[in-house]
PDB file of C-alpha atoms in Angstrom:
ATOM      1  CA  MET R  11     -57.479  35.383 -76.164  1.00 84.00           C
ATOM      2  CA  ALA R  12     -61.111  36.439 -75.921  1.00 86.00           C
ATOM      3  CA  HIS R  13     -62.078  33.852 -78.537  1.00 84.00           C
ATOM      4  CA  HIS R  14     -60.744  31.162 -76.200  1.00 81.00           C
ATOM      5  CA  GLY R  15     -62.431  32.500 -73.061  1.00 81.00           C
ATOM      6  CA  LEU R  16     -59.417  34.075 -71.376  1.00 84.00           C
ATOM      7  CA  LEU R  17     -60.872  37.571 -71.771  1.00 87.00           C
ATOM      8  CA  PRO R  18     -64.488  38.787 -71.946  1.00 90.00           C
ATOM      9  CA  GLY R  19     -66.410  37.731 -75.026  1.00 89.00           C
ATOM     10  CA  TRP R  20     -67.278  41.289 -76.064  1.00 93.00           C
ATOM     11  CA  LEU R  21     -63.605  41.748 -77.009  1.00 93.00           C
ATOM     12  CA  THR R  22     -64.143  39.343 -79.914  1.00 92.00           C
ATOM     13  CA  LYS R  23     -66.384  41.829 -81.715  1.00 93.00           C
ATOM     14  CA  THR R  24     -64.850  43.346 -84.836  1.00 93.00           C
ATOM     15  CA  HIS R  25     -65.584  46.359 -87.010  1.00 92.00           C
ATOM     16  CA  ALA R  26     -68.276  45.527 -89.595  1.00 92.00           C
ATOM     17  CA  HIS R  27     -66.255  46.660 -92.609  1.00 93.00           C
ATOM     18  CA  ASN R  28     -62.583  46.488 -91.581  1.00 93.00           C
ATOM     19  CA  GLU R  29     -62.911  43.418 -89.334  1.00 92.00           C
ATOM     20  CA  THR R  30     -60.531  44.953 -86.796  1.00 94.00           C
ATOM     21  CA  PRO R  31     -61.065  44.332 -83.065  1.00 93.00           C
ATOM     22  CA  VAL R  32     -61.704  47.986 -82.189  1.00 93.00           C
ATOM     23  CA  ALA R  33     -62.499  47.552 -78.479  1.00 94.00           C
ATOM     24  CA  ALA R  34     -59.531  45.227 -77.905  1.00 94.00           C
ATOM     25  CA  ALA R  35     -57.201  47.579 -79.790  1.00 95.00           C
ATOM     26  CA  LEU R  36     -58.424  50.561 -77.766  1.00 96.00           C
ATOM     27  CA  ILE R  37     -57.807  48.711 -74.501  1.00 95.00           C
ATOM     28  CA  VAL R  38     -54.285  47.776 -75.618  1.00 94.00           C
ATOM     29  CA  VAL R  39     -53.540  51.377 -76.623  1.00 97.00           C
ATOM     30  CA  LEU R  40     -54.781  52.687 -73.272  1.00 97.00           C
ATOM     31  CA  ALA R  41     -52.832  50.050 -71.340  1.00 94.00           C
ATOM     32  CA  MET R  42     -49.666  50.885 -73.257  1.00 92.00           C
ATOM     33  CA  ASP R  43     -50.174  54.620 -72.877  1.00 95.00           C
ATOM     34  CA  ALA R  44     -50.995  54.612 -69.146  1.00 95.00           C
ATOM     35  CA  PRO R  45     -47.463  54.045 -67.776  1.00 91.00           C
ATOM     36  CA  VAL R  46     -45.925  56.410 -70.339  1.00 93.00           C
ATOM     37  CA  THR R  47     -48.381  59.188 -69.505  1.00 96.00           C
ATOM     38  CA  ALA R  48     -48.076  58.638 -65.749  1.00 95.00           C
ATOM     39  CA  LEU R  49     -44.285  58.804 -65.891  1.00 94.00           C
ATOM     40  CA  ALA R  50     -44.244  61.779 -68.284  1.00 95.00           C
ATOM     41  CA  LEU R  51     -46.560  63.718 -65.961  1.00 97.00           C
ATOM     42  CA  ARG R  52     -44.018  63.117 -63.189  1.00 96.00           C
ATOM     43  CA  GLY R  53     -41.369  64.859 -65.291  1.00 97.00           C
ATOM     44  CA  ILE R  54     -39.556  61.791 -66.617  1.00 96.00           C
ATOM     45  CA  THR R  55     -37.814  62.573 -69.918  1.00 96.00           C
ATOM     46  CA  GLY R  56     -38.446  60.691 -73.134  1.00 95.00           C
ATOM     47  CA  ALA R  57     -34.966  59.158 -73.050  1.00 96.00           C
ATOM     48  CA  GLU R  58     -35.505  57.879 -69.504  1.00 96.00           C
ATOM     49  CA  LEU R  59     -38.927  56.496 -70.420  1.00 95.00           C
ATOM     50  CA  TYR R  60     -37.464  54.717 -73.414  1.00 95.00           C
ATOM     51  CA  GLY R  61     -34.653  53.229 -71.350  1.00 96.00           C
ATOM     52  CA  TRP R  62     -36.878  52.012 -68.545  1.00 95.00           C
ATOM     53  CA  LEU R  63     -39.707  50.595 -70.628  1.00 93.00           C
ATOM     54  CA  ALA R  64     -37.362  49.076 -73.212  1.00 95.00           C
ATOM     55  CA  THR R  65     -35.459  47.341 -70.411  1.00 95.00           C
ATOM     56  CA  ILE R  66     -38.666  45.799 -69.107  1.00 95.00           C
ATOM     57  CA  SER R  67     -39.542  44.721 -72.669  1.00 95.00           C
ATOM     58  CA  VAL R  68     -36.157  43.067 -73.112  1.00 96.00           C
ATOM     59  CA  PHE R  69     -36.842  40.902 -70.057  1.00 97.00           C
ATOM     60  CA  GLY R  70     -39.990  39.736 -71.861  1.00 96.00           C
ATOM     61  CA  PHE R  71     -38.037  38.854 -75.005  1.00 97.00           C
ATOM     62  CA  LEU R  72     -35.415  37.013 -72.971  1.00 98.00           C
ATOM     63  CA  THR R  73     -38.151  35.064 -71.174  1.00 98.00           C
ATOM     64  CA  ALA R  74     -39.732  34.003 -74.476  1.00 97.00           C
ATOM     65  CA  TYR R  75     -36.382  33.055 -76.010  1.00 98.00           C
ATOM     66  CA  GLY R  76     -35.406  31.182 -72.848  1.00 98.00           C
ATOM     67  CA  VAL R  77     -38.612  29.149 -72.831  1.00 98.00           C
ATOM     68  CA  VAL R  78     -38.099  28.230 -76.490  1.00 98.00           C
ATOM     69  CA  ALA R  79     -34.442  27.320 -75.908  1.00 98.00           C
ATOM     70  CA  VAL R  80     -35.345  25.044 -72.993  1.00 98.00           C
ATOM     71  CA  ALA R  81     -38.353  23.504 -74.780  1.00 98.00           C
ATOM     72  CA  MET R  82     -36.541  22.799 -78.045  1.00 97.00           C
ATOM     73  CA  PRO R  83     -34.928  19.474 -77.045  1.00 97.00           C
ATOM     74  CA  PHE R  84     -38.254  18.204 -75.673  1.00 97.00           C
ATOM     75  CA  HIS R  85     -39.978  19.117 -78.920  1.00 97.00           C
ATOM     76  CA  LEU R  86     -37.273  17.482 -81.005  1.00 97.00           C
ATOM     77  CA  HIS R  87     -37.371  14.372 -78.813  1.00 98.00           C
ATOM     78  CA  GLN R  88     -41.143  14.041 -79.329  1.00 97.00           C
ATOM     79  CA  ARG R  89     -40.564  14.159 -83.087  1.00 97.00           C
ATOM     80  CA  GLY R  90     -37.716  11.643 -82.903  1.00 97.00           C
ATOM     81  CA  ARG R  91     -35.227  14.205 -84.211  1.00 97.00           C
ATOM     82  CA  LEU R  92     -33.192  14.999 -81.099  1.00 97.00           C
ATOM     83  CA  GLY R  93     -29.471  14.736 -81.604  1.00 97.00           C
ATOM     84  CA  VAL R  94     -26.277  16.136 -80.177  1.00 97.00           C
ATOM     85  CA  GLY R  95     -26.656  19.304 -82.286  1.00 97.00           C
ATOM     86  CA  GLY R  96     -30.094  20.073 -80.872  1.00 97.00           C
ATOM     87  CA  ILE R  97     -28.921  19.549 -77.323  1.00 97.00           C
ATOM     88  CA  ALA R  98     -25.810  21.675 -77.898  1.00 98.00           C
ATOM     89  CA  LEU R  99     -27.823  24.472 -79.505  1.00 97.00           C
ATOM     90  CA  SER R 100     -30.362  24.445 -76.706  1.00 98.00           C
ATOM     91  CA  LEU R 101     -27.669  24.484 -74.041  1.00 98.00           C
ATOM     92  CA  CYS R 102     -25.705  27.295 -75.712  1.00 98.00           C
ATOM     93  CA  ALA R 103     -28.812  29.422 -76.267  1.00 98.00           C
ATOM     94  CA  THR R 104     -29.976  28.903 -72.691  1.00 98.00           C
ATOM     95  CA  LEU R 105     -26.561  29.853 -71.296  1.00 98.00           C
ATOM     96  CA  ILE R 106     -26.372  32.981 -73.458  1.00 98.00           C
ATOM     97  CA  ILE R 107     -29.849  34.050 -72.355  1.00 98.00           C
ATOM     98  CA  LEU R 108     -28.972  33.405 -68.707  1.00 97.00           C
ATOM     99  CA  ALA R 109     -25.789  35.457 -69.135  1.00 97.00           C
ATOM    100  CA  ALA R 110     -27.836  38.341 -70.560  1.00 96.00           C
ATOM    101  CA  VAL R 111     -30.283  38.187 -67.653  1.00 96.00           C
ATOM    102  CA  LEU R 112     -27.545  37.936 -65.046  1.00 96.00           C
ATOM    103  CA  GLY R 113     -25.647  40.796 -66.685  1.00 95.00           C
ATOM    104  CA  SER R 114     -28.768  42.933 -66.305  1.00 93.00           C
ATOM    105  CA  VAL R 115     -29.048  42.360 -62.559  1.00 94.00           C
ATOM    106  CA  TYR R 116     -25.446  41.866 -61.424  1.00 95.00           C
ATOM    107  CA  PRO R 117     -23.627  43.959 -60.556  1.00 96.00           C
ATOM    108  CA  VAL R 118     -26.713  45.656 -59.203  1.00 97.00           C
ATOM    109  CA  PRO R 119     -27.451  48.649 -61.431  1.00 96.00           C
ATOM    110  CA  PRO R 120     -28.335  52.030 -59.953  1.00 96.00           C
ATOM    111  CA  ALA R 121     -31.963  52.904 -59.276  1.00 95.00           C
ATOM    112  CA  PRO R 122     -34.378  52.849 -61.010  1.00 95.00           C
ATOM    113  CA  TYR R 123     -32.798  50.125 -63.183  1.00 96.00           C
ATOM    114  CA  SER R 124     -32.374  47.942 -60.105  1.00 96.00           C
ATOM    115  CA  TYR R 125     -36.169  47.886 -59.693  1.00 97.00           C
ATOM    116  CA  LEU R 126     -37.023  46.972 -63.290  1.00 97.00           C
ATOM    117  CA  PRO R 127     -36.422  43.203 -62.947  1.00 97.00           C
ATOM    118  CA  LEU R 128     -38.753  43.198 -59.933  1.00 97.00           C
ATOM    119  CA  ILE R 129     -41.391  45.097 -61.895  1.00 96.00           C
ATOM    120  CA  TYR R 130     -41.099  42.578 -64.729  1.00 97.00           C
ATOM    121  CA  ILE R 131     -41.284  39.589 -62.386  1.00 97.00           C
ATOM    122  CA  SER R 132     -44.385  41.110 -60.739  1.00 97.00           C
ATOM    123  CA  TYR R 133     -45.964  41.651 -64.154  1.00 95.00           C
ATOM    124  CA  LEU R 134     -45.138  38.074 -65.174  1.00 97.00           C
ATOM    125  CA  ALA R 135     -46.492  36.681 -61.882  1.00 97.00           C
ATOM    126  CA  ALA R 136     -49.719  38.676 -62.279  1.00 96.00           C
ATOM    127  CA  GLY R 137     -50.182  37.272 -65.793  1.00 92.00           C
ATOM    128  CA  MET R 138     -49.534  33.736 -64.610  1.00 93.00           C
ATOM    129  CA  ALA R 139     -51.968  34.170 -61.701  1.00 93.00           C
ATOM    130  CA  TRP R 140     -54.605  35.525 -64.118  1.00 90.00           C
ATOM    131  CA  TYR R 141     -54.092  32.511 -66.359  1.00 89.00           C
ATOM    132  CA  ALA R 142     -54.241  30.107 -63.400  1.00 89.00           C
ATOM    133  CA  VAL R 143     -57.587  31.538 -62.296  1.00 88.00           C
ATOM    134  CA  VAL R 144     -59.269  32.340 -65.607  1.00 87.00           C
ATOM    135  CA  GLY R 145     -57.515  29.670 -67.681  1.00 78.00           C
ATOM    136  CA  ARG R 146     -59.461  26.932 -65.935  1.00 72.00           C
ATOM    137  CA  LYS R 147     -62.598  28.311 -67.533  1.00 68.00           C
ATOM    138  CA  MET R 148     -60.895  28.780 -70.879  1.00 65.00           C
ATOM    139  CA  SER R 149     -61.954  26.600 -73.768  1.00 53.00           C
ATOM    140  CA  ARG R 150     -59.381  24.174 -75.137  1.00 57.00           C
ATOM    141  CA  PHE R 151     -57.235  25.334 -78.033  1.00 53.00           C
ATOM    142  CA  SER R 152     -57.815  23.202 -81.076  1.00 45.00           C
TER     143      SER R 152
END
């Protein structure tokens, strides 16, 4: 992302010998560790942490799968390969993903699980806002 201008250029620097992005990896590790440490310091058990953070992660997977399922017929149409099977597969996959999402929020689960979809949506909105602001300056992907 830094190579394309979405993040600061200094994050493109890599280790001289191993060619690993040390600064970027350190930032990712700290960002991943921050919520775990903050919750653990508040007395949240490992099992609770796993349940909460895994639930938020699953919303991310479902979002990615949903976008692919919806985009598939458009992609196939552009390639001249769209048929009934592609439409049926896309529709079935989209409905299954929607059922999984709806099953996660209705009936409304007890707290704190009832807050997790809102946390995910906030996280997603923040990422989209970041992209809307910084993405304008971003170089074009080739």
